[in-house]
Short mmCIF file of C-alpha atoms in Angstrom, two decimals:
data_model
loop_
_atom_site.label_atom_id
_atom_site.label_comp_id
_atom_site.label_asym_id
_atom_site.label_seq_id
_atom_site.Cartn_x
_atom_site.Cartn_y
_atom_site.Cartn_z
CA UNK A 805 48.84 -21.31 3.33
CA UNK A 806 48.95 -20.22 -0.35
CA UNK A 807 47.09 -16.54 -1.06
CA UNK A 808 45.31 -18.56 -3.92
CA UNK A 809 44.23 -21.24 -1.35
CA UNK A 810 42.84 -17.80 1.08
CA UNK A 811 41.03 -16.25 -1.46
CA UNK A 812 39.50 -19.48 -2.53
CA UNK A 813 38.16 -19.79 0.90
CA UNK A 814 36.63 -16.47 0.94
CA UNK A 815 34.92 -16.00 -2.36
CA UNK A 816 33.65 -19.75 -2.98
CA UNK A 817 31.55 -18.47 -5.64
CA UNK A 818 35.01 -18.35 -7.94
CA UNK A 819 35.79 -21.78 -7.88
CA UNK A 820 32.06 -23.39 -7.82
CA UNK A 821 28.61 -22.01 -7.25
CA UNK A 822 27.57 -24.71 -5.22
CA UNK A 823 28.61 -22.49 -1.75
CA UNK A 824 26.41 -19.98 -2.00
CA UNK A 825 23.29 -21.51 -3.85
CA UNK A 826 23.58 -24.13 -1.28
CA UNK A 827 23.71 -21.71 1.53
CA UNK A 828 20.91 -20.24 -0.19
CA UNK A 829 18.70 -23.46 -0.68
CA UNK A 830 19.13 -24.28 2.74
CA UNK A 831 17.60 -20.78 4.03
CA UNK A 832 14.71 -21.34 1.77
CA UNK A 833 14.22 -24.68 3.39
CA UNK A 834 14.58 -23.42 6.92
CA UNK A 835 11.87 -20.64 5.76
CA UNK A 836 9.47 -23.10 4.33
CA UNK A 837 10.12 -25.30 7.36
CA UNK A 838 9.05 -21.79 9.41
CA UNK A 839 5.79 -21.34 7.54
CA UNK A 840 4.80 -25.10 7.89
CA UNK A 841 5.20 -24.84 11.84
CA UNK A 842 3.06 -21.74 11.68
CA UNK A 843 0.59 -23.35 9.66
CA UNK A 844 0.48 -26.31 11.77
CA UNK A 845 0.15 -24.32 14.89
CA UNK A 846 -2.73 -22.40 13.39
CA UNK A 847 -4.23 -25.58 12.42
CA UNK A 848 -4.38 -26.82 15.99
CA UNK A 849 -5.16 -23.70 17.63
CA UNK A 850 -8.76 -23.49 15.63
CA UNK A 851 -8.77 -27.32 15.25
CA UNK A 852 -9.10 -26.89 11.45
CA UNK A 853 -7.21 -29.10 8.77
CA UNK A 854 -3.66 -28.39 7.91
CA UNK A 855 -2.71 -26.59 5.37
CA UNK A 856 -0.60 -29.63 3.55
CA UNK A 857 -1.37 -28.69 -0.12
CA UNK A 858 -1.22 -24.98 0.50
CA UNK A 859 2.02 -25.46 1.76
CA UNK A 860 3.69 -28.15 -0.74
CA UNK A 861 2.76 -25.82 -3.37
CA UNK A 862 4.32 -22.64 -1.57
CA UNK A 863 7.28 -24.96 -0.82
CA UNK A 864 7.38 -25.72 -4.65
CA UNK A 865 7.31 -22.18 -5.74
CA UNK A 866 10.00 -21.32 -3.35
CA UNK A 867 12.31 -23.69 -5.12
CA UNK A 868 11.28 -22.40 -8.49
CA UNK A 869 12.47 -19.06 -7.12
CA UNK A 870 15.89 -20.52 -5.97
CA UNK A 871 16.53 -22.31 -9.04
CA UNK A 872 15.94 -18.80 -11.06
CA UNK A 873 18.38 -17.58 -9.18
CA UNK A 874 20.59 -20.70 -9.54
CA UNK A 875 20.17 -20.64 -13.27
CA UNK A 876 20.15 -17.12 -14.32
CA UNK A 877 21.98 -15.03 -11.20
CA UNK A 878 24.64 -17.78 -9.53
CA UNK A 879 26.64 -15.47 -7.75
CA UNK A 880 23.90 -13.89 -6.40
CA UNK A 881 23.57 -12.70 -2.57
CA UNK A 882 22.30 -15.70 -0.88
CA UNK A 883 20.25 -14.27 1.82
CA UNK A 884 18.26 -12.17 -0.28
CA UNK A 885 15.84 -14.79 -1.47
CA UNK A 886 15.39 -16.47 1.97
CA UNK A 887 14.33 -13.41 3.41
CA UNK A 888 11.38 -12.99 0.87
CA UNK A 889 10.53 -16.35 1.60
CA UNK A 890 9.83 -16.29 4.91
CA UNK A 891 7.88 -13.35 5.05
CA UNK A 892 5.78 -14.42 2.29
CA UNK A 893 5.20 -17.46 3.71
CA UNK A 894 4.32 -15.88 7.17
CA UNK A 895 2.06 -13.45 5.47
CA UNK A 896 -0.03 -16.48 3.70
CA UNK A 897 -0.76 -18.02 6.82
CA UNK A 898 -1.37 -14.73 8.71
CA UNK A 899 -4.34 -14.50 5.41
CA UNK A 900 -5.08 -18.04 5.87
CA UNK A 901 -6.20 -17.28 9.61
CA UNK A 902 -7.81 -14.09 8.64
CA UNK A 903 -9.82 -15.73 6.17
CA UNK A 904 -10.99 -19.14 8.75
CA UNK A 905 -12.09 -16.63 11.45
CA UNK A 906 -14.02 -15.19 8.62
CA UNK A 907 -15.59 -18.51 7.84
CA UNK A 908 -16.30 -18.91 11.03
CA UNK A 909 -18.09 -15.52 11.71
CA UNK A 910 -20.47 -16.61 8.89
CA UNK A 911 -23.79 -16.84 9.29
CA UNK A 912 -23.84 -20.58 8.71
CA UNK A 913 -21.10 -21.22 11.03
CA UNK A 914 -18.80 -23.40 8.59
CA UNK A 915 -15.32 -23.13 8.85
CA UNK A 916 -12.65 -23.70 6.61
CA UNK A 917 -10.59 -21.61 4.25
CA UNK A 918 -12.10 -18.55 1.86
CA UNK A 919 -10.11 -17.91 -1.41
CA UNK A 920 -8.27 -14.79 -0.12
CA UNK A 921 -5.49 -17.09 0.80
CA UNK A 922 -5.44 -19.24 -2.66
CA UNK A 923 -5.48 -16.28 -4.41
CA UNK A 924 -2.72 -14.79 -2.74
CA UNK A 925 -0.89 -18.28 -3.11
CA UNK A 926 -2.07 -18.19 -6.94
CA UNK A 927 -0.06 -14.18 -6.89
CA UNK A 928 2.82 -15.69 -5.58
CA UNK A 929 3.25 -17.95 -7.59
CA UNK A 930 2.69 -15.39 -10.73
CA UNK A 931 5.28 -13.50 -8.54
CA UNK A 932 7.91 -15.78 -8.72
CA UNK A 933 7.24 -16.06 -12.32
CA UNK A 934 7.78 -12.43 -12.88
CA UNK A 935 10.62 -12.92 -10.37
CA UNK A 936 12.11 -15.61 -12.68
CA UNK A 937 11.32 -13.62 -16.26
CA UNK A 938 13.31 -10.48 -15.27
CA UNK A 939 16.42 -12.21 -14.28
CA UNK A 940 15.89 -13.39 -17.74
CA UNK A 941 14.98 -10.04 -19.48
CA UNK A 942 17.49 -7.63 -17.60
CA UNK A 943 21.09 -9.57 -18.24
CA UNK A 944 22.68 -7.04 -17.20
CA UNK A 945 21.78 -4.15 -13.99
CA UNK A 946 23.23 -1.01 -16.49
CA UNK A 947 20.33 -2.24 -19.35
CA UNK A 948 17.02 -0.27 -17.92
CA UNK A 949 19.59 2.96 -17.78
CA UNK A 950 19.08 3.16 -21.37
CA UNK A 951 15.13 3.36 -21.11
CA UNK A 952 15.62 5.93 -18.75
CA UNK A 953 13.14 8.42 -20.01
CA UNK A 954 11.05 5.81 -21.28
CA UNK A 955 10.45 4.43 -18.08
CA UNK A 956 9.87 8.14 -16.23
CA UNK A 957 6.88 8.42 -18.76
CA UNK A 958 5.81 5.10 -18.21
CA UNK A 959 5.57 5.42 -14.48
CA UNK A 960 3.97 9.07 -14.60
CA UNK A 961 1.43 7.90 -16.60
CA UNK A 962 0.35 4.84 -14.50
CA UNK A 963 0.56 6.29 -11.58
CA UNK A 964 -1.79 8.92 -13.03
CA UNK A 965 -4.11 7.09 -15.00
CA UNK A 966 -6.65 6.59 -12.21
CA UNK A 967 -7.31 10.15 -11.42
CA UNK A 968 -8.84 10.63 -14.63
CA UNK A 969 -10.82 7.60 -14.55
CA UNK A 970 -14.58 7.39 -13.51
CA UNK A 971 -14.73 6.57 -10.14
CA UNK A 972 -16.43 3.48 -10.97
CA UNK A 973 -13.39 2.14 -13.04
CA UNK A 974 -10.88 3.29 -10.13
CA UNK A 975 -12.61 3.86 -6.79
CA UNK A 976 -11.98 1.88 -3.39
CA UNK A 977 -13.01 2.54 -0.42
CA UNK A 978 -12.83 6.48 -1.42
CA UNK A 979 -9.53 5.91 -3.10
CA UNK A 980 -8.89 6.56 -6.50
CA UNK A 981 -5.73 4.29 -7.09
CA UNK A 982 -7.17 1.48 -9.30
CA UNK A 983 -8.31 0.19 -12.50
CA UNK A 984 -11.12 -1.95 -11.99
CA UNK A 985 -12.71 -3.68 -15.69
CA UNK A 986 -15.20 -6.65 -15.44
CA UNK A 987 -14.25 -8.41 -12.01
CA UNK A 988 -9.90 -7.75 -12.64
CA UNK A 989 -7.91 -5.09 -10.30
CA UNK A 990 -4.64 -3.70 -10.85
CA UNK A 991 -2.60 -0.59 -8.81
CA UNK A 992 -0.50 0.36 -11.64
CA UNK A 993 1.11 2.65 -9.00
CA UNK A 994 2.85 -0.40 -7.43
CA UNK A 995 4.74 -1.01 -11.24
CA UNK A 996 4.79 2.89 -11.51
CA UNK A 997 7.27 2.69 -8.67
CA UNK A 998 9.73 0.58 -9.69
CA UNK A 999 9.95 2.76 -13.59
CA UNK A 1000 10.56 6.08 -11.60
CA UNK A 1001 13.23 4.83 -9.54
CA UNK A 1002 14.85 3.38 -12.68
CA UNK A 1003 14.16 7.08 -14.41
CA UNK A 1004 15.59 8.90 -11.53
CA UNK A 1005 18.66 6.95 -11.04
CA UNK A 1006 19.57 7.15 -15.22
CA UNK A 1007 18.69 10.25 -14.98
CA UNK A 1008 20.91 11.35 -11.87
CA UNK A 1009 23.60 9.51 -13.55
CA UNK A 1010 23.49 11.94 -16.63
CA UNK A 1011 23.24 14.43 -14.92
CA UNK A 1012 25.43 14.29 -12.16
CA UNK A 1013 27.73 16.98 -12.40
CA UNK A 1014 24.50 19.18 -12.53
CA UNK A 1015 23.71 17.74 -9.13
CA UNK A 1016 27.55 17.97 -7.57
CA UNK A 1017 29.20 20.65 -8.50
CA UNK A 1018 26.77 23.15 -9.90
CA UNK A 1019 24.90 25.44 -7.28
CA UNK A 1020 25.83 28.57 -5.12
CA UNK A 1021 26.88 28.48 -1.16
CA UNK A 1022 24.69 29.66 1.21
CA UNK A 1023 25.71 29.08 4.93
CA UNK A 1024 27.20 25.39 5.29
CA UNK A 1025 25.06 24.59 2.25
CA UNK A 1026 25.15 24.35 -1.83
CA UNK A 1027 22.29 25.61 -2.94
CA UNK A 1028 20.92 24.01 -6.42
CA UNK A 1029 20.49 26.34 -9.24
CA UNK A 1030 16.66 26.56 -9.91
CA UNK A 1031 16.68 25.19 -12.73
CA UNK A 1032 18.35 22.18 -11.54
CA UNK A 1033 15.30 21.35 -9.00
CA UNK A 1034 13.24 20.43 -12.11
CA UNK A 1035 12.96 16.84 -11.24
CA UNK A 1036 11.90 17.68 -7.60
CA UNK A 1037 9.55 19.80 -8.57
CA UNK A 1038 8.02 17.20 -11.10
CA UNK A 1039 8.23 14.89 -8.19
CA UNK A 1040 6.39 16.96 -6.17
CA UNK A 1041 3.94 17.49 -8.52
CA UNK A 1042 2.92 14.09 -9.05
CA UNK A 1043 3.15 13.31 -5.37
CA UNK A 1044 0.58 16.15 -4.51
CA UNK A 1045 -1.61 14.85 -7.55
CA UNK A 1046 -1.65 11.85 -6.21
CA UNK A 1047 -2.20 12.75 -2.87
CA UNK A 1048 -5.41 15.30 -3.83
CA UNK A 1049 -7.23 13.77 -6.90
CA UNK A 1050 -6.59 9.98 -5.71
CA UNK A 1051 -6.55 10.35 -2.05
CA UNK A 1052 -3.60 8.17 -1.41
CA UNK A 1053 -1.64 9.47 1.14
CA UNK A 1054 0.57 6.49 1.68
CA UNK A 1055 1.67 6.49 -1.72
CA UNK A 1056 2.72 10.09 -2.04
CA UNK A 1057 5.05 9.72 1.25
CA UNK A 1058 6.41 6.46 -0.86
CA UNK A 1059 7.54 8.26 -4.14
CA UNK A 1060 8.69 11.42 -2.67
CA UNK A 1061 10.96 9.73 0.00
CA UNK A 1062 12.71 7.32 -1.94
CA UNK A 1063 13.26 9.95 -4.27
CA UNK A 1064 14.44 12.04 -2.41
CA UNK A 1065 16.58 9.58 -0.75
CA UNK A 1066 18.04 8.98 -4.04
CA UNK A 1067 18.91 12.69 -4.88
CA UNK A 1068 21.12 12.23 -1.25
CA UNK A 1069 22.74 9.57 -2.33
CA UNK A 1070 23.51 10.80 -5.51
CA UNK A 1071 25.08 14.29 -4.70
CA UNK A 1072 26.30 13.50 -1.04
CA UNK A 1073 24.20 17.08 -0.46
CA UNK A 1074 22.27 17.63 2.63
CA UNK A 1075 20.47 21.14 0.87
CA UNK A 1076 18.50 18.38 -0.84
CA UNK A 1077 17.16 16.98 2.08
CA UNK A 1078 16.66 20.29 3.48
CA UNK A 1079 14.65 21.83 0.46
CA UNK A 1080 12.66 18.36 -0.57
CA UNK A 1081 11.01 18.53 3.08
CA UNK A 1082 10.42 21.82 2.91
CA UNK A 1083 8.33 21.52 -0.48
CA UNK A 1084 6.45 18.78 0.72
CA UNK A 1085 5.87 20.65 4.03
CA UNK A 1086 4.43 23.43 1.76
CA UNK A 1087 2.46 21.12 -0.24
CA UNK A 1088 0.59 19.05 2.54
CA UNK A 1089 -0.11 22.18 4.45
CA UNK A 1090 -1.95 23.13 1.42
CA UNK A 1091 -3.43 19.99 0.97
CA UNK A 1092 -4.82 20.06 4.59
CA UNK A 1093 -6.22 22.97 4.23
CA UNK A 1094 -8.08 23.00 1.09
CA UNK A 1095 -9.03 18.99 1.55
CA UNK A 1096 -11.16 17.32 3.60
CA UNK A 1097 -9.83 13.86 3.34
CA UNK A 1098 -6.34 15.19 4.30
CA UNK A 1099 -7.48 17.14 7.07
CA UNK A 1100 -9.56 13.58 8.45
CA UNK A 1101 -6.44 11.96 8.06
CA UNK A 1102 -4.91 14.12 10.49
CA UNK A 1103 -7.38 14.49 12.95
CA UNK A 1104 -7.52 10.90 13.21
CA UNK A 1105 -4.00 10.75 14.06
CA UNK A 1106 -4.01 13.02 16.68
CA UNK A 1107 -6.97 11.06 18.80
CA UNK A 1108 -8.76 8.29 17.43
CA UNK A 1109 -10.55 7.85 20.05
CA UNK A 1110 -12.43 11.22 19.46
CA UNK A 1111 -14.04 9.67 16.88
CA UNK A 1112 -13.99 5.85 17.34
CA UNK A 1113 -16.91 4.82 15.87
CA UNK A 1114 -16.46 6.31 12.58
CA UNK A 1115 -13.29 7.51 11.12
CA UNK A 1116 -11.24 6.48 14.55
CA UNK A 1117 -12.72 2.84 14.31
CA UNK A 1118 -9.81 1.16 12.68
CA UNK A 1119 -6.80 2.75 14.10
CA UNK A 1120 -8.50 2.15 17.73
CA UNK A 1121 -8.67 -1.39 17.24
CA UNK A 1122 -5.64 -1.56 15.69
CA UNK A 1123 -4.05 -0.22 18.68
CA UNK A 1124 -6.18 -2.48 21.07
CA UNK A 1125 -5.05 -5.37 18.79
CA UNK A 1126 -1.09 -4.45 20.02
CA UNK A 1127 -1.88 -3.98 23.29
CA UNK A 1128 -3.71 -7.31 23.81
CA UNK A 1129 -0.77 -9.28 22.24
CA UNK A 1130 1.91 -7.57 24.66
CA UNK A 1131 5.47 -8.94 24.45
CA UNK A 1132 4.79 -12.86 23.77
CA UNK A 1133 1.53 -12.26 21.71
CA UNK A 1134 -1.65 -14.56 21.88
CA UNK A 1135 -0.52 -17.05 19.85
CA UNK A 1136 -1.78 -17.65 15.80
CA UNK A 1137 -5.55 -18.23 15.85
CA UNK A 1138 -5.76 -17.40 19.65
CA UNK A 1139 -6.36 -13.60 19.05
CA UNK A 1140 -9.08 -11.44 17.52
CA UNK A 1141 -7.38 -9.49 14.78
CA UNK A 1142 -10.54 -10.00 12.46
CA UNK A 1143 -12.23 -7.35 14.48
CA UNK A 1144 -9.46 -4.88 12.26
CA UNK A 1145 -11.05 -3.46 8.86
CA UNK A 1146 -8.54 -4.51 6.27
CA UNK A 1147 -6.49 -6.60 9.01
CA UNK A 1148 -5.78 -8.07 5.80
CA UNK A 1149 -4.28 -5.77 3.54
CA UNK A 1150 -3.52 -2.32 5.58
CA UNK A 1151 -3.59 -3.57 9.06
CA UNK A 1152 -1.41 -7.10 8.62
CA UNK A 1153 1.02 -5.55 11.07
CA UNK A 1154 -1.70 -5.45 13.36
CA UNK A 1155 -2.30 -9.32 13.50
CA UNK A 1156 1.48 -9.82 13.99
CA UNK A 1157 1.23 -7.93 16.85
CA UNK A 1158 -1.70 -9.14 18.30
CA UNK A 1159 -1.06 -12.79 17.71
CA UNK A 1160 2.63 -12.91 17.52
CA UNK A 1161 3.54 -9.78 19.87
CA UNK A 1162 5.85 -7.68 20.18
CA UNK A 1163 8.71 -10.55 19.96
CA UNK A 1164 6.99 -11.94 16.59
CA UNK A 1165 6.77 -8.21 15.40
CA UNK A 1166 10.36 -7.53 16.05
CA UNK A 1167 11.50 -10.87 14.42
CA UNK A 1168 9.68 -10.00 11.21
CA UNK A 1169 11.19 -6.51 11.16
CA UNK A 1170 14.47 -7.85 11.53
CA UNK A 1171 13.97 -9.83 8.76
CA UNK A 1172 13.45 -6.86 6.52
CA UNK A 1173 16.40 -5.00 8.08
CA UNK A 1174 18.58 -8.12 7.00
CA UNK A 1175 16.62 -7.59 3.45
CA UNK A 1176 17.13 -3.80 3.41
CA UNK A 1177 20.76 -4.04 4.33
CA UNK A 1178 21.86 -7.08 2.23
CA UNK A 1179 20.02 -4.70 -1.06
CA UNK A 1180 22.61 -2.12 0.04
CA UNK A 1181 25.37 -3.86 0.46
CA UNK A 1182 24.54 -5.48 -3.27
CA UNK A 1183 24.56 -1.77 -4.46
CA UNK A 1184 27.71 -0.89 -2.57
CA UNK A 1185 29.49 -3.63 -4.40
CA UNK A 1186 28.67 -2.89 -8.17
CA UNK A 1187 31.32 -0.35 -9.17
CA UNK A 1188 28.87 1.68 -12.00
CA UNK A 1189 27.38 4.73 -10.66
CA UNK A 1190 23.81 3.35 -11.90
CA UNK A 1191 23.92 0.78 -10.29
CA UNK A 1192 25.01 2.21 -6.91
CA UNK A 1193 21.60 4.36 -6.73
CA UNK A 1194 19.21 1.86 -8.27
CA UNK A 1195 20.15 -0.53 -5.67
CA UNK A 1196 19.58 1.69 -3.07
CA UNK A 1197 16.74 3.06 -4.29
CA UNK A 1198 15.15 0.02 -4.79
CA UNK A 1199 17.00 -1.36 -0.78
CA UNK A 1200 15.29 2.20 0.62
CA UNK A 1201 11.71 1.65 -1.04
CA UNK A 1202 11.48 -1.66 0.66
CA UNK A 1203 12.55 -0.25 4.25
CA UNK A 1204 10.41 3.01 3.85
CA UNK A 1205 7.67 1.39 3.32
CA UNK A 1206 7.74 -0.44 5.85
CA UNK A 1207 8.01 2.15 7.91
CA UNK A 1208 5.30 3.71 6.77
CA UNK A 1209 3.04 1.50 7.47
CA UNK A 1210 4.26 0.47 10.94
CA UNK A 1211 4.26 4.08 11.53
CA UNK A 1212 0.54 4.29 10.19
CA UNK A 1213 -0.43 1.54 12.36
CA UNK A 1214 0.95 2.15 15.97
CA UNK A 1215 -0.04 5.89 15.08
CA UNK A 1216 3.44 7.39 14.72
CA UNK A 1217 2.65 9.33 11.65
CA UNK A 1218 -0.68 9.48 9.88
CA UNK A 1219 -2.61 6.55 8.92
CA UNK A 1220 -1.68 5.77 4.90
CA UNK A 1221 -3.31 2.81 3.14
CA UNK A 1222 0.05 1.50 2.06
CA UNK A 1223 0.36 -2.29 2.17
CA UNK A 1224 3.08 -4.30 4.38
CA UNK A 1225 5.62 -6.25 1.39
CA UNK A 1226 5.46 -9.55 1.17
CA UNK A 1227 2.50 -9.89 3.79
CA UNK A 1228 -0.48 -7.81 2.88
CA UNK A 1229 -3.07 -9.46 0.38
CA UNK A 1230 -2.70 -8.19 -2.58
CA UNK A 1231 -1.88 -8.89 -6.36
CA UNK A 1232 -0.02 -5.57 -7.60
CA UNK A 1233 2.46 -5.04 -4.37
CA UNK A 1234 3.22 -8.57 -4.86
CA UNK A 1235 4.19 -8.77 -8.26
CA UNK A 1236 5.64 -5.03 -7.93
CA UNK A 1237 8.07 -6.16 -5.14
CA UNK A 1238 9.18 -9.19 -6.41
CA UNK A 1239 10.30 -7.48 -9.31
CA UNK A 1240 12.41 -5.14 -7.24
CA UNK A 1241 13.77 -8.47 -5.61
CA UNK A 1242 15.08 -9.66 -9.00
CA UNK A 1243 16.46 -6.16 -9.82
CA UNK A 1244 18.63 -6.30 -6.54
CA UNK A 1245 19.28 -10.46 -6.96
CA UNK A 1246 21.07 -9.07 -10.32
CA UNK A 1247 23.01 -5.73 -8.92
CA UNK A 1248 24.27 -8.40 -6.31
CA UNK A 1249 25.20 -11.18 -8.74
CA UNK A 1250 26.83 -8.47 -11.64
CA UNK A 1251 28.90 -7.19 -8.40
CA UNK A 1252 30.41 -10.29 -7.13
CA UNK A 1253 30.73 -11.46 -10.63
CA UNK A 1254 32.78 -8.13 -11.17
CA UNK A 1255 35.28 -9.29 -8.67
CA UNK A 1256 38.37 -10.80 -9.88
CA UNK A 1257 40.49 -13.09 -8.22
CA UNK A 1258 44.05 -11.73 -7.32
CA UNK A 1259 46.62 -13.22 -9.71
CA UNK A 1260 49.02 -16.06 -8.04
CA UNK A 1261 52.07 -14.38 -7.41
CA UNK A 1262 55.39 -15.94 -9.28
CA UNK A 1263 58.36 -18.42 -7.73
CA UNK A 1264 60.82 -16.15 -9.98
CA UNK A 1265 60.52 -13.34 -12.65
CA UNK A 1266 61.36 -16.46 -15.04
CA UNK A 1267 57.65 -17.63 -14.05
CA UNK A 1268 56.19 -14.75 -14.36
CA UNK A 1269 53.56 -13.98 -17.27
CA UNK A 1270 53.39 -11.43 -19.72
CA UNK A 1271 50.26 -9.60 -20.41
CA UNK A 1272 49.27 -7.68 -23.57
CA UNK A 1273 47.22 -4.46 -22.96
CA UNK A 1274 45.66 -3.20 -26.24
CA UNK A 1275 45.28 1.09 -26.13
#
């Protein structure tokens, strides 16, 4: 077989992007097709109505998505978008049911759907907008690099405008992590995110011989210089701000880990891991003991069931929830997740487990390992430094916090507030992660578009062609 004919087979995207966009558009179908049958099971179990218009317009936005991607990213990672698909369809349903057993518990006993669920379908579909108006915007994965330090200022002062707020324009159930004005709610933390992981990685990139070579040996490790650390520390800062004043735990465990992941994958050094755990060690021991909410936080952890009905309510139930499903769960509508506070939003992995089990919760966390490693491999590809550590940046977020909040809710670490991607209610993480989604769609697409076919090799040197390199 010809080498021309080989590499043809290979890299389909080279010779027509109907391969991959197909591959892609039949994922999105199979995903859709997976949220239908789990909104038609949940339909039956509570013998409600189907969710037919819900779902032709989540089928409709899903093909919006894919035709972004088709349009604007075509040799784009084609498993990427499926994945985000299915989980936000799952989560929709998982609110859908939340909201009907709501209904239900009413005091007039009439079922049918609440708004939580519309809304959330309404967010989506402002998602994929977002989604679709960044692969627009950002035509290239090197152009936020030169906003660098714009978007570092940007993101510290989001993240702390609601700790100087009145508590009545940024309060939630005792946390101080909104902005609340006349009936509309917005985390700017969620966007705050995304602009300090595009600050760190320009500015790791400038400074990376700072990070690499610079620095003094001590044992088997390089040591930074101290003034080198002044991004950690700011880091740190912010994180233990955050953490005090606006009582979001989850959320300072968020920032400082992905950071710090970066910094790793940046310098290759393992004194960075080493130091950045020891400076958050420092600072929550602090925190614990001069805070009461931290030191709740913690005592819940250890035994919830000291205090179960107050503080240990949730995580208790949460745990009851798991243990109910088992392995094959209860089946969707068949459990009692309701019984959760914030099964909605905090708790969504709780429902999984409880109605899907621990086979449903498994599937879904596969689904974001295929995410998280597919964002990886997209920032393996590209061959600019930049782009390298804002894809993984942005691959790590996604995985960490889900971790986080799996952690939180089987009682692994301490309970953190964080929402599950994709799947928890909620405006802000939506629209925040689908924006990372499009920021990794275009890292993948720039580094297969980066690849060049090998050239076809010659009969005779009378074939062959000359090439003219300007110096």
């Amino acid at each position: 077989m010809h080498p021309e004919t080989i590499f043809r087979d290979r890299v389909p995207e080279r010779t027509g992007m109907a391969h991959p966009r197909r591959a892609e558009l039949l994922l999105c179908v199979a995903a859709v097709a997976l949220t239908a049958f789990a909104g038609f099971t949940l339909s039956t179990s509570i013998g409600a109505g189907p969710m037919v218009s819900a779902l032709g317009v989540f089928a409709a936005i899903a093909l919006c998505a894919h035709l972004a991607v088709r349009f604007w990213a075509p040799r784009a990672d084609p498993v990427i978008l499926p994945c985000v698909v299915a989980l936000n369809g799952i989560g929709l349903v998982l609110i859908e049911r939340l909201d009907r057993a709501a209904a239900l518990s009413d005091d007039t006993g009439a079922g049918g759907s609440s708004s939580d669920a519309m809304r959330q379908l309404i967010w989506t579909g402002i998602g994929v907008a977002l989604f679709a108006a960044t692969l627009i915007v950002v035509k290239d994965h090197g152009q936020p690099a030169k906003y660098g330090y714009t978007c570092g200022l940007a993101g510290v002062v989001l993240l702390l405008i609601p700790a100087v707020l009145p508590s009545r324009f940024s309060e939630v159930n005792g946390g101080k992590s909104w902005i609340l004005l006349s009936g509309f709610s917005i985390q700017p933390g969620e966007f705050a995110k995304v602009l300090l992981l595009i600050f760190i990685a320009a500015f790791l990139v400038a400074n990376r011989d700072l990070f690499t070579i610079a620095g003094k040996r001590f044992l088997w490790m390089t040591v930074p210089r101290l003034r080198d650390l002044g991004p950690l520390l700011l880091v740190t800062f912010v994180a233990v701000i955050v953490l005090v004043y606006e009582k979001n735990l989850g959320f300072s465990l968020l920032i400082f880990g992905t950071v710090l992941a970066m910094l790793y994958i940046g310098t290759g050094r393992v004194s960075w891991l080493f130091i950045g755990i020891g400076m958050f060690a420092v600072g929550a021991i602090l925190a614990y003991n001069l805070y009461g909410h931290v030191r709740v936080r913690v005592q819940v952890w250890q035994d919830p069931f000291a205090t179960y009905n107050t503080t240990g309510y949730q995580i208790a139930q949460a745990l009851f929830g798991l243990a109910t499903g088992g392995i094959p769960g209860t089946g969707i509508g068949a459990g009692r997740p309701q019984i959760v506070p914030f099964a909605k939003t905090d708790f969504i992995i709780s429902t999984i487990g409880e109605e899907l089990g621990l086979v449903g919760l498994t599937a879904i966390i596969a689904v974001f390992l295929v995410l998280t490693i597919r964002g990886f491999t997209a920032a393996l590809s590209t061959r600019d430094a930049f782009g390298k550590l804002l894809g993984g940046g942005l691959a790590f977020t996604l995985a960490w916090q889900l971790f986080v909040v799996v952690g939180g809710v089987t009682k692994l670490i301490p309970l953190t507030g964080l929402t599950t991607p994709f799947m928890s209610y909620g405006g802000s993480s939506l629209l925040a992660n689908y924006i990372i989604v499009a920021l990794l769609i275009r890292i993948s697409h720039d580094a297969r578009s980066a690849t060049t076919p090998p050239p076809r090799p010659p009969g005779n040197i009378a074939e062959a062609q000359t090439e003219h390199i300007r110096r």
